[in-house]
């Protein structure tokens, strides 16, 4: 925003965060520059004293992660896990198919095909059960969180109303 463009501290803080994260040599130099420009804005001073050494972007913005964003992050992680699991399954199928290209006996081939089909079905069922279990656990956690939020809100509204 406009305030961040006017105040050099924001850019210096971002550079300091990168320097600390990537263990660069100019950390002390950046800290000295930050002191020269007068440090962080008053509402961010409490975050600047954190042991990590810099202020996080979420603290600059001043808001916690929303439930919708958290949901998207969880869904993205689950999708990545599913993608990795699918890649592993495809690789094992390729290996099994390569073995089948070099048959020694027809009986062994048929037994391997049956075993592969059984493993596929087991993996598929395990995946379905995993997805269902994960979604029900998530829903239970969200209900509990909403209940805690509602209780806290009632308490705060009572305090606000002076009751």
Tab-separated table of C-alpha atoms in Angstrom:
chain	number	residue	atom	x	y	z
A	1	UNK	CA	0.000	0.000	0.000
A	2	UNK	CA	0.983	3.669	-0.055
A	3	UNK	CA	2.343	3.712	3.485
A	4	UNK	CA	4.652	0.783	2.763
A	5	UNK	CA	5.981	2.581	-0.329
A	6	UNK	CA	6.712	5.759	1.675
A	7	UNK	CA	8.397	4.099	4.676
A	8	UNK	CA	11.775	2.462	3.892
A	9	UNK	CA	11.482	0.234	6.970
A	10	UNK	CA	9.099	-2.135	5.181
A	11	UNK	CA	11.599	-2.862	2.390
A	12	UNK	CA	14.477	-3.158	4.860
A	13	UNK	CA	12.457	-5.546	7.034
A	14	UNK	CA	11.697	-7.748	4.031
A	15	UNK	CA	15.385	-7.773	3.030
A	16	UNK	CA	16.358	-8.544	6.635
A	17	UNK	CA	13.937	-11.483	6.718
A	18	UNK	CA	15.498	-12.906	3.545
A	19	UNK	CA	19.024	-12.349	4.885
A	20	UNK	CA	18.190	-14.199	8.118
A	21	UNK	CA	16.367	-17.029	6.358
A	22	UNK	CA	19.168	-17.590	3.852
A	23	UNK	CA	21.970	-16.924	6.362
A	24	UNK	CA	23.518	-14.060	4.414
A	25	UNK	CA	26.326	-11.837	5.714
A	26	UNK	CA	24.557	-8.461	5.604
A	27	UNK	CA	22.187	-9.048	8.569
A	28	UNK	CA	23.995	-6.650	10.914
A	29	UNK	CA	24.236	-4.016	8.167
A	30	UNK	CA	20.472	-4.224	7.560
A	31	UNK	CA	19.759	-3.981	11.293
A	32	UNK	CA	21.905	-0.844	11.442
A	33	UNK	CA	20.006	0.650	8.488
A	34	UNK	CA	16.702	-0.114	10.195
A	35	UNK	CA	17.915	1.741	13.296
A	36	UNK	CA	18.945	4.708	11.122
A	37	UNK	CA	15.449	5.011	9.594
A	38	UNK	CA	13.907	4.986	13.076
A	39	UNK	CA	12.874	1.334	13.410
A	40	UNK	CA	9.456	-0.121	12.705
A	41	UNK	CA	6.165	1.776	12.869
A	42	UNK	CA	4.825	1.979	16.465
A	43	UNK	CA	2.166	-0.705	16.013
A	44	UNK	CA	4.845	-3.206	14.851
A	45	UNK	CA	7.462	-2.583	17.564
A	46	UNK	CA	6.215	-5.528	19.640
A	47	UNK	CA	6.792	-7.881	16.672
A	48	UNK	CA	10.235	-6.452	15.842
A	49	UNK	CA	11.573	-7.607	19.231
A	50	UNK	CA	10.751	-11.242	18.393
A	51	UNK	CA	13.762	-13.631	18.592
A	52	UNK	CA	13.498	-14.451	14.878
A	53	UNK	CA	14.819	-10.938	14.189
A	54	UNK	CA	12.292	-9.542	11.705
A	55	UNK	CA	8.551	-8.895	11.335
A	56	UNK	CA	6.498	-11.404	9.355
A	57	UNK	CA	4.321	-10.257	6.470
A	58	UNK	CA	1.196	-11.550	8.244
A	59	UNK	CA	2.064	-9.346	11.233
A	60	UNK	CA	2.541	-6.333	8.937
A	61	UNK	CA	-0.851	-6.926	7.393
A	62	UNK	CA	-2.235	-7.395	10.890
A	63	UNK	CA	-4.609	-10.261	10.381
A	64	UNK	CA	-4.573	-13.943	11.089
A	65	UNK	CA	-5.018	-16.551	8.398
A	66	UNK	CA	-8.694	-16.822	7.524
A	67	UNK	CA	-10.555	-20.119	7.782
A	68	UNK	CA	-11.080	-20.130	4.023
A	69	UNK	CA	-7.346	-19.775	3.376
A	70	UNK	CA	-6.570	-22.469	5.933
A	71	UNK	CA	-9.061	-24.773	4.210
A	72	UNK	CA	-7.411	-24.108	0.851
A	73	UNK	CA	-3.995	-24.859	2.350
A	74	UNK	CA	-5.233	-28.170	3.776
A	75	UNK	CA	-6.920	-29.103	0.491
A	76	UNK	CA	-3.738	-28.234	-1.407
A	77	UNK	CA	-1.655	-30.424	0.925
A	78	UNK	CA	-4.114	-33.306	0.574
A	79	UNK	CA	-4.048	-32.957	-3.223
A	80	UNK	CA	-0.248	-33.061	-3.210
A	81	UNK	CA	-0.282	-36.185	-1.022
A	82	UNK	CA	-2.785	-37.796	-3.388
A	83	UNK	CA	-0.642	-36.844	-6.378
A	84	UNK	CA	2.477	-38.395	-4.804
A	85	UNK	CA	0.547	-41.537	-3.907
A	86	UNK	CA	-0.757	-41.795	-7.491
A	87	UNK	CA	2.758	-41.346	-8.920
A	88	UNK	CA	4.055	-44.098	-6.636
A	89	UNK	CA	1.231	-46.364	-7.726
A	90	UNK	CA	1.958	-45.697	-11.408
A	91	UNK	CA	5.652	-46.433	-10.885
A	92	UNK	CA	4.913	-49.733	-9.170
A	93	UNK	CA	2.527	-50.657	-12.003
A	94	UNK	CA	5.255	-49.840	-14.550
A	95	UNK	CA	7.704	-52.080	-12.701
A	96	UNK	CA	5.179	-54.874	-12.499
A	97	UNK	CA	4.386	-54.513	-16.192
A	98	UNK	CA	8.102	-54.630	-17.024
A	99	UNK	CA	8.329	-57.904	-15.124
A	100	UNK	CA	5.384	-59.224	-17.102
A	101	UNK	CA	7.157	-58.433	-20.382
A	102	UNK	CA	9.733	-61.106	-19.513
A	103	UNK	CA	7.529	-64.122	-18.614
A	104	UNK	CA	9.146	-67.328	-17.486
A	105	UNK	CA	6.003	-69.363	-17.056
A	106	UNK	CA	2.419	-68.620	-17.911
A	107	UNK	CA	1.254	-69.648	-14.455
A	108	UNK	CA	3.633	-67.233	-12.756
A	109	UNK	CA	2.428	-64.471	-15.051
A	110	UNK	CA	-1.208	-65.095	-14.203
A	111	UNK	CA	-0.427	-65.218	-10.486
A	112	UNK	CA	1.449	-61.924	-10.714
A	113	UNK	CA	-1.423	-60.307	-12.621
A	114	UNK	CA	-3.895	-61.463	-9.976
A	115	UNK	CA	-1.615	-60.190	-7.203
A	116	UNK	CA	-1.248	-56.833	-8.950
A	117	UNK	CA	-5.019	-56.530	-9.347
A	118	UNK	CA	-5.525	-57.399	-5.678
A	119	UNK	CA	-2.944	-54.792	-4.578
A	120	UNK	CA	-4.537	-52.159	-6.815
A	121	UNK	CA	-7.939	-52.839	-5.325
A	122	UNK	CA	-6.514	-52.724	-1.775
A	123	UNK	CA	-4.715	-49.446	-2.500
A	124	UNK	CA	-7.843	-47.980	-4.048
A	125	UNK	CA	-9.985	-48.978	-1.044
A	126	UNK	CA	-7.312	-47.683	1.358
A	127	UNK	CA	-7.285	-44.358	-0.521
A	128	UNK	CA	-11.083	-44.051	-0.388
A	129	UNK	CA	-11.105	-44.831	3.336
A	130	UNK	CA	-8.255	-42.361	3.916
A	131	UNK	CA	-10.095	-39.555	2.103
A	132	UNK	CA	-13.324	-40.228	4.008
A	133	UNK	CA	-11.495	-40.412	7.332
A	134	UNK	CA	-9.589	-37.212	6.669
A	135	UNK	CA	-12.715	-35.258	5.730
A	136	UNK	CA	-14.677	-36.454	8.789
A	137	UNK	CA	-11.786	-35.629	11.137
A	138	UNK	CA	-11.509	-32.185	9.576
A	139	UNK	CA	-15.252	-31.578	9.948
A	140	UNK	CA	-15.139	-32.598	13.619
A	141	UNK	CA	-12.215	-30.274	14.276
A	142	UNK	CA	-14.001	-27.409	12.536
A	143	UNK	CA	-17.171	-27.971	14.631
A	144	UNK	CA	-15.120	-27.868	17.818
A	145	UNK	CA	-13.321	-24.731	16.671
A	146	UNK	CA	-16.618	-23.017	15.792
A	147	UNK	CA	-18.030	-23.952	19.192
A	148	UNK	CA	-14.990	-22.439	20.945
A	149	UNK	CA	-15.259	-19.332	18.757
A	150	UNK	CA	-18.973	-18.907	19.585
A	151	UNK	CA	-18.341	-19.312	23.328
A	152	UNK	CA	-15.530	-16.752	23.256
A	153	UNK	CA	-17.724	-14.352	21.249
A	154	UNK	CA	-20.584	-14.663	23.785
A	155	UNK	CA	-18.131	-13.909	26.580
A	156	UNK	CA	-16.740	-10.884	24.750
A	157	UNK	CA	-20.229	-9.582	23.929
A	158	UNK	CA	-21.164	-9.870	27.618
A	159	UNK	CA	-18.079	-7.861	28.530
A	160	UNK	CA	-18.829	-5.306	25.817
A	161	UNK	CA	-22.404	-4.905	26.993
A	162	UNK	CA	-21.217	-4.444	30.585
A	163	UNK	CA	-23.184	-7.359	31.935
